[in-house]
Amino acid sequence: MPNLKSPNEALSRSEASTSTKVTFSIDKIKNFSEWYDRALDVGDIIDARYPVKGMYIWRPYGFRALREMMSVMREIMDRTGHKETYFPMLIPESIFGKERDFLKGFKGEAYIVTQAGNDSLTEKLYVRPTSETVIYESVKPWIRSETDLPLKLYQVVNMYRHETKQTRPMLRLREVVEFKEAHTFHATAEEADRQIREGVAAYSEFFDRMLIPYIVVRTPSWDTFAGAVYNIDIMSVMPDGKALELASVINLGDKFAKAFGLTYRNKNNKESYVHQTCYGISERELGAMLAVHGDNRGLIMLPSIAPIHVVIVPIFKRGSEDAVKRAAENVKGMLEKQKLRVEIDDKPKGVGDKFYEWEAKGVPVRIELGLKEIERGELVIFRRDTLKKETIKAKDAPKRVLALMDEITKTLKERVDEYFKSRILHFLTVGELKKHYTERKGLVGLPWCGDEKCGRKLEEEIGIPTVGFVPEKHIDAACAACGRRDNTIEMYFGRTY
Ligand SMILES: [Zn+2]
């Protein structure tokens, strides 16, 4: 689907979102693309009608979820010794072009400012597609001796890339709104290597907490980041079977240090180059989280980042409005004392419409409350993950709802683990793969000897690009390309976003 909406399409969307009747029923697995766009729209996350390809408007509900997610990331970064910082968005060409591979890698994607008002600029300014160059140029005076190392920085900023592939909200963008990029500086190659493992561990913790399933692989040498020595990728699989790169943890070695003259005085008072790493995540993570957890009724919010944990829907009957409203306020107060985010939906709309709407937004728990419940001292509780209802004593609400947040998290984890297991397939030969991997959904592994030639040959034979391999995990099988048996590992292939 083209990203620039035709006027008619935009109109039908706007009608859908202003109509009182919101219904949602799309088979997520069969029609993932349609599901994703509609779920983000009806689920109040993104407004996709902005007239620039790859740039989207965040609705308050969606932005709150993103903020909650990023606060988890910030907490992990701060705890693991990274310091938050900020560097300018416009980068002079003289700095941007200092590392040649990097320049080559990004030149086609960078937006370049050449004019201000009516005046041509004397030097072109690159709008950051990522911040390696500006940071490495700027921190030179901060690093003088070994005591200034390691230096571990991160920033959360927007960045721009002129994406030529098809764009999707959060997954493939021209404007990334919350790009969390970390950049670290070390005295030795060993320390940079260790930092790569720490970076992967920090991200693994993040994805574990966000219940986003993943595998950690090393990118083959012919596919590494521009200017990198090697990179480790953390990959997931979307419901349509396509692989999604969640994050890349990159060892830059001393390549950038040499280009930028980043040196320090070591113990023997000798100038040495620093060793560097960098790694980033973005709102793509939220897109992945919503995609893997949602169901045919729309989104399901993970309790830890849900903008609203509980929505209370009062069931009014003529004459009972005041009593029901008071009771709803009372329940809200009790739940808020438990640090739960609660909203009462007393808008003049049909109860059924409200149910649909909050289900599509993925609010974990809904409470229904009318005169009948008040008289009995009860509440009806609906959980979004299983779509099941239960009746509880009103006074037990805080305890029960808190417990439900944990139960819902547990159910979502079990479901997503099951899903991911079915999306990673292992084969021994190309023939076997061709015979059984007919739907071509998910990641596939084949035995590989480690030779670039064999990797490329397999890629060509099966017509699916490489994703990466696990270097230390040897398998007892023959390379699917050359038949060699020593040191065989598994190479993963997959179509990617
Ligand atoms: Zn081989």
CSV table of N, CA, C and O in Angstrom, one decimal, residues 118-196:
chain,number,residue,atom,x,y,z
A,118,ASN,N,16.9,33.0,1.8
A,118,ASN,CA,17.3,33.2,0.4
A,118,ASN,C,18.8,32.9,0.2
A,118,ASN,O,19.3,33.0,-0.9
A,119,ASP,N,19.5,32.7,1.3
A,119,ASP,CA,21.0,32.6,1.1
A,119,ASP,C,21.4,31.1,1.0
A,119,ASP,O,21.0,30.3,1.8
A,120,SER,N,22.4,30.9,0.1
A,120,SER,CA,23.0,29.6,0.1
A,120,SER,C,24.0,29.5,1.2
A,120,SER,O,24.7,30.5,1.5
A,121,LEU,N,24.1,28.4,1.9
A,121,LEU,CA,25.0,28.2,3.0
A,121,LEU,C,26.4,28.0,2.4
A,121,LEU,O,26.6,27.4,1.4
A,122,THR,N,27.4,28.5,3.1
A,122,THR,CA,28.8,28.3,2.6
A,122,THR,C,29.2,26.9,2.8
A,122,THR,O,30.1,26.3,2.1
A,123,GLU,N,28.7,26.2,3.8
A,123,GLU,CA,29.0,24.8,4.0
A,123,GLU,C,27.7,24.0,4.1
A,123,GLU,O,26.8,24.4,4.9
A,124,LYS,N,27.6,22.8,3.4
A,124,LYS,CA,26.4,22.0,3.5
A,124,LYS,C,26.2,21.5,4.9
A,124,LYS,O,27.2,21.1,5.6
A,125,LEU,N,25.0,21.4,5.4
A,125,LEU,CA,24.7,20.8,6.7
A,125,LEU,C,23.9,19.5,6.6
A,125,LEU,O,22.9,19.6,5.9
A,126,TYR,N,24.4,18.4,7.1
A,126,TYR,CA,23.7,17.2,7.1
A,126,TYR,C,22.8,17.0,8.3
A,126,TYR,O,23.2,17.3,9.4
A,127,VAL,N,21.5,16.7,8.0
A,127,VAL,CA,20.6,16.4,9.1
A,127,VAL,C,20.9,15.0,9.6
A,127,VAL,O,20.9,14.1,8.8
A,128,ARG,N,21.1,14.9,10.9
A,128,ARG,CA,21.7,13.6,11.4
A,128,ARG,C,20.8,12.4,11.0
A,128,ARG,O,19.6,12.3,11.2
A,129,PRO,N,21.5,11.4,10.3
A,129,PRO,CA,20.8,10.2,10.0
A,129,PRO,C,21.3,9.2,11.1
A,129,PRO,O,20.8,8.1,11.3
A,130,THR,N,22.2,9.6,12.0
A,130,THR,CA,22.7,9.0,13.2
A,130,THR,C,23.9,9.9,13.6
A,130,THR,O,24.3,10.8,12.8
A,131,SER,N,24.4,9.8,14.8
A,131,SER,CA,25.3,10.9,15.3
A,131,SER,C,26.7,10.6,15.5
A,131,SER,O,27.5,11.3,16.1
A,132,GLU,N,27.2,9.4,14.9
A,132,GLU,CA,28.6,9.1,15.1
A,132,GLU,C,29.5,10.3,14.9
A,132,GLU,O,30.3,10.6,15.7
A,133,THR,N,29.4,10.8,13.7
A,133,THR,CA,30.4,11.8,13.3
A,133,THR,C,30.5,13.1,14.2
A,133,THR,O,31.5,13.5,14.7
A,134,VAL,N,29.3,13.6,14.5
A,134,VAL,CA,29.2,14.8,15.3
A,134,VAL,C,29.7,14.6,16.7
A,134,VAL,O,30.4,15.4,17.3
A,135,ILE,N,29.4,13.4,17.2
A,135,ILE,CA,29.8,13.1,18.6
A,135,ILE,C,31.3,12.9,18.6
A,135,ILE,O,32.1,13.4,19.5
A,136,TYR,N,31.9,12.1,17.7
A,136,TYR,CA,33.3,11.7,17.7
A,136,TYR,C,34.2,13.0,17.5
A,136,TYR,O,35.2,13.1,18.1
A,137,GLU,N,33.7,13.9,16.7
A,137,GLU,CA,34.4,15.1,16.5
A,137,GLU,C,34.4,15.9,17.8
A,137,GLU,O,35.4,16.5,18.2
A,138,SER,N,33.3,16.0,18.5
A,138,SER,CA,33.1,16.9,19.6
A,138,SER,C,33.7,16.4,20.9
A,138,SER,O,34.1,17.2,21.7
A,139,VAL,N,33.8,15.1,21.1
A,139,VAL,CA,34.3,14.6,22.4
A,139,VAL,C,35.9,14.6,22.4
A,139,VAL,O,36.4,14.2,23.5
A,140,LYS,N,36.5,14.9,21.3
A,140,LYS,CA,38.0,14.9,21.3
A,140,LYS,C,38.6,15.5,22.5
A,140,LYS,O,39.4,14.9,23.2
A,141,PRO,N,38.2,16.8,22.8
A,141,PRO,CA,38.8,17.4,24.0
A,141,PRO,C,38.4,16.8,25.4
A,141,PRO,O,39.0,17.2,26.4
A,142,TRP,N,37.4,15.9,25.4
A,142,TRP,CA,37.0,15.3,26.6
A,142,TRP,C,37.9,14.2,27.0
A,142,TRP,O,37.9,13.7,28.1
A,143,ILE,N,38.6,13.6,26.0
A,143,ILE,CA,39.4,12.4,26.3
A,143,ILE,C,40.8,12.8,26.1
A,143,ILE,O,41.3,13.0,25.0
A,144,ARG,N,41.5,12.8,27.3
A,144,ARG,CA,42.9,13.2,27.3
A,144,ARG,C,43.8,12.0,27.7
A,144,ARG,O,44.8,11.6,27.1
A,145,SER,N,43.4,11.4,28.8
A,145,SER,CA,44.2,10.3,29.3
A,145,SER,C,43.3,9.1,29.6
A,145,SER,O,42.1,9.2,29.5
A,146,GLU,N,43.9,8.0,30.0
A,146,GLU,CA,43.2,6.8,30.3
A,146,GLU,C,42.1,7.0,31.4
A,146,GLU,O,41.1,6.3,31.4
A,147,THR,N,42.4,7.9,32.2
A,147,THR,CA,41.4,8.2,33.3
A,147,THR,C,40.1,8.7,32.8
A,147,THR,O,39.1,8.7,33.5
A,148,ASP,N,40.1,9.2,31.6
A,148,ASP,CA,38.8,9.7,31.0
A,148,ASP,C,38.0,8.6,30.4
A,148,ASP,O,36.9,8.8,29.8
A,149,LEU,N,38.6,7.4,30.4
A,149,LEU,CA,37.9,6.3,29.7
A,149,LEU,C,37.5,5.2,30.7
A,149,LEU,O,38.2,5.1,31.8
A,150,PRO,N,36.5,4.4,30.5
A,150,PRO,CA,35.6,4.5,29.4
A,150,PRO,C,34.7,5.7,29.5
A,150,PRO,O,34.4,6.1,30.6
A,151,LEU,N,34.2,6.2,28.3
A,151,LEU,CA,33.2,7.2,28.3
A,151,LEU,C,32.0,6.6,27.6
A,151,LEU,O,32.1,6.1,26.5
A,152,LYS,N,30.9,6.6,28.3
A,152,LYS,CA,29.7,5.9,27.7
A,152,LYS,C,28.5,7.0,27.7
A,152,LYS,O,28.0,7.4,28.7
A,153,LEU,N,28.2,7.3,26.5
A,153,LEU,CA,27.1,8.4,26.3
A,153,LEU,C,25.9,7.8,25.6
A,153,LEU,O,26.0,6.9,24.9
A,154,TYR,N,24.8,8.5,25.9
A,154,TYR,CA,23.6,8.2,25.0
A,154,TYR,C,22.8,9.4,24.9
A,154,TYR,O,22.8,10.3,25.7
A,155,GLN,N,22.0,9.4,23.8
A,155,GLN,CA,21.0,10.5,23.6
A,155,GLN,C,19.7,9.9,23.0
A,155,GLN,O,19.8,8.9,22.3
A,156,VAL,N,18.6,10.6,23.3
A,156,VAL,CA,17.3,10.2,22.7
A,156,VAL,C,16.9,11.4,21.9
A,156,VAL,O,16.5,12.4,22.4
A,157,VAL,N,16.9,11.2,20.6
A,157,VAL,CA,16.7,12.4,19.7
A,157,VAL,C,15.9,11.9,18.4
A,157,VAL,O,15.8,10.7,18.2
A,158,ASN,N,15.5,12.9,17.6
A,158,ASN,CA,14.9,12.4,16.3
A,158,ASN,C,16.0,12.4,15.3
A,158,ASN,O,17.0,13.2,15.4
A,159,MET,N,15.9,11.6,14.3
A,159,MET,CA,16.8,11.5,13.2
A,159,MET,C,16.1,11.2,11.9
A,159,MET,O,15.0,10.8,11.9
A,160,TYR,N,16.8,11.5,10.8
A,160,TYR,CA,16.1,11.5,9.5
A,160,TYR,C,16.9,10.7,8.5
A,160,TYR,O,18.2,10.9,8.4
A,161,ARG,N,16.2,9.9,7.8
A,161,ARG,CA,16.9,9.1,6.7
A,161,ARG,C,15.9,9.1,5.5
A,161,ARG,O,14.7,8.8,5.7
A,162,HIS,N,16.4,9.4,4.3
A,162,HIS,CA,15.5,9.4,3.2
A,162,HIS,C,15.3,8.0,2.7
A,162,HIS,O,15.9,7.5,1.8
A,163,GLU,N,14.4,7.3,3.4
A,163,GLU,CA,14.1,5.9,3.2
A,163,GLU,C,13.5,5.7,1.8
A,163,GLU,O,12.5,6.4,1.5
A,164,THR,N,14.0,4.8,1.0
A,164,THR,CA,13.4,4.7,-0.3
A,164,THR,C,12.5,3.4,-0.4
A,164,THR,O,11.7,3.3,-1.3
A,165,LYS,N,12.7,2.5,0.6
A,165,LYS,CA,11.8,1.4,0.6
A,165,LYS,C,10.4,1.8,1.1
A,165,LYS,O,10.3,2.9,1.6
A,166,GLN,N,9.5,0.9,1.1
A,166,GLN,CA,8.1,1.2,1.5
A,166,GLN,C,8.2,1.6,3.0
A,166,GLN,O,8.8,0.8,3.8
A,167,THR,N,7.6,2.7,3.4
A,167,THR,CA,7.6,3.0,4.9
A,167,THR,C,6.4,2.5,5.6
A,167,THR,O,5.4,2.3,5.0
A,168,ARG,N,6.6,2.3,6.9
A,168,ARG,CA,5.5,1.8,7.8
A,168,ARG,C,5.6,2.6,9.1
A,168,ARG,O,6.8,2.7,9.6
A,169,PRO,N,4.5,2.9,9.7
A,169,PRO,CA,4.6,3.6,11.0
A,169,PRO,C,5.5,2.8,12.0
A,169,PRO,O,5.3,1.6,12.1
A,170,MET,N,6.4,3.4,12.6
A,170,MET,CA,7.4,2.9,13.6
A,170,MET,C,8.4,1.9,13.1
A,170,MET,O,9.5,1.8,13.6
A,171,LEU,N,8.1,1.2,12.0
A,171,LEU,CA,9.0,0.1,11.6
A,171,LEU,C,10.0,0.6,10.5
A,171,LEU,O,11.1,0.2,10.6
A,172,ARG,N,9.5,1.4,9.6
A,172,ARG,CA,10.5,2.0,8.6
A,172,ARG,C,10.0,3.4,8.4
A,172,ARG,O,8.9,3.7,7.9
A,173,LEU,N,10.9,4.4,8.7
A,173,LEU,CA,10.5,5.8,8.8
A,173,LEU,C,11.5,6.7,8.1
A,173,LEU,O,12.7,6.3,7.9
A,174,ARG,N,11.1,7.8,7.7
A,174,ARG,CA,12.0,8.9,7.3
A,174,ARG,C,12.3,9.8,8.5
A,174,ARG,O,13.4,10.4,8.5
A,175,GLU,N,11.4,10.0,9.4
A,175,GLU,CA,11.6,10.7,10.6
A,175,GLU,C,11.5,9.7,11.8
A,175,GLU,O,10.4,9.2,12.0
A,176,VAL,N,12.6,9.4,12.4
A,176,VAL,CA,12.5,8.6,13.7
A,176,VAL,C,12.4,9.6,14.8
A,176,VAL,O,13.2,10.5,14.9
A,177,VAL,N,11.4,9.4,15.6
A,177,VAL,CA,11.1,10.4,16.6
A,177,VAL,C,11.9,10.2,17.9
A,177,VAL,O,12.3,11.1,18.6
A,178,GLU,N,12.0,8.9,18.3
A,178,GLU,CA,12.7,8.7,19.6
A,178,GLU,C,13.9,7.7,19.3
A,178,GLU,O,13.7,6.5,19.5
A,179,PHE,N,15.0,8.2,18.8
A,179,PHE,CA,16.1,7.3,18.5
A,179,PHE,C,17.0,7.4,19.7
A,179,PHE,O,17.6,8.5,20.0
A,180,LYS,N,17.2,6.3,20.4
A,180,LYS,CA,18.1,6.2,21.5
A,180,LYS,C,19.4,5.7,21.0
A,180,LYS,O,19.5,4.5,20.7
A,181,GLU,N,20.4,6.5,20.9
A,181,GLU,CA,21.7,6.0,20.4
A,181,GLU,C,22.7,6.1,21.5
A,181,GLU,O,22.8,7.1,22.1
A,182,ALA,N,23.5,5.0,21.7
A,182,ALA,CA,24.6,5.0,22.7
A,182,ALA,C,25.9,5.0,21.9
A,182,ALA,O,26.0,4.3,20.9
A,183,HIS,N,26.9,5.7,22.5
A,183,HIS,CA,28.2,5.7,21.9
A,183,HIS,C,29.2,5.6,23.0
A,183,HIS,O,29.2,6.3,24.0
A,184,THR,N,30.1,4.6,22.9
A,184,THR,CA,31.1,4.4,24.0
A,184,THR,C,32.5,4.4,23.5
A,184,THR,O,32.8,4.1,22.3
A,185,PHE,N,33.4,4.8,24.4
A,185,PHE,CA,34.8,5.0,24.0
A,185,PHE,C,35.7,4.2,25.1
A,185,PHE,O,35.4,4.4,26.3
A,186,HIS,N,36.6,3.5,24.5
A,186,HIS,CA,37.4,2.6,25.4
A,186,HIS,C,38.9,2.7,25.1
A,186,HIS,O,39.3,3.0,24.0
A,187,ALA,N,39.7,2.3,26.1
A,187,ALA,CA,41.2,2.3,25.9
A,187,ALA,C,41.7,1.2,25.0
A,187,ALA,O,42.6,1.4,24.3
A,188,THR,N,41.0,0.0,25.1
A,188,THR,CA,41.6,-1.1,24.4
A,188,THR,C,40.5,-1.8,23.6
A,188,THR,O,39.3,-1.7,23.8
A,189,ALA,N,40.9,-2.6,22.6
A,189,ALA,CA,40.0,-3.4,21.8
A,189,ALA,C,39.2,-4.4,22.7
A,189,ALA,O,38.0,-4.7,22.5
A,190,GLU,N,39.9,-5.0,23.7
A,190,GLU,CA,39.3,-5.9,24.6
A,190,GLU,C,38.1,-5.3,25.3
A,190,GLU,O,37.0,-5.9,25.5
A,191,GLU,N,38.4,-4.0,25.8
A,191,GLU,CA,37.3,-3.4,26.5
A,191,GLU,C,36.1,-3.0,25.6
A,191,GLU,O,35.0,-3.1,26.1
A,192,ALA,N,36.4,-2.7,24.4
A,192,ALA,CA,35.3,-2.4,23.4
A,192,ALA,C,34.5,-3.7,23.2
A,192,ALA,O,33.3,-3.7,23.1
A,193,ASP,N,35.2,-4.8,23.1
A,193,ASP,CA,34.6,-6.1,22.9
A,193,ASP,C,33.7,-6.4,24.1
A,193,ASP,O,32.6,-6.9,23.9
A,194,ARG,N,34.2,-6.2,25.3
A,194,ARG,CA,33.4,-6.4,26.5
A,194,ARG,C,32.1,-5.6,26.5
A,194,ARG,O,31.1,-6.0,26.9
A,195,GLN,N,32.3,-4.3,26.0
A,195,GLN,CA,31.2,-3.4,26.0
A,195,GLN,C,30.1,-3.9,25.0
A,195,GLN,O,28.9,-3.7,25.3
A,196,ILE,N,30.5,-4.5,23.9
A,196,ILE,CA,29.5,-5.1,23.0
A,196,ILE,C,28.7,-6.1,23.8
A,196,ILE,O,27.4,-6.1,23.6
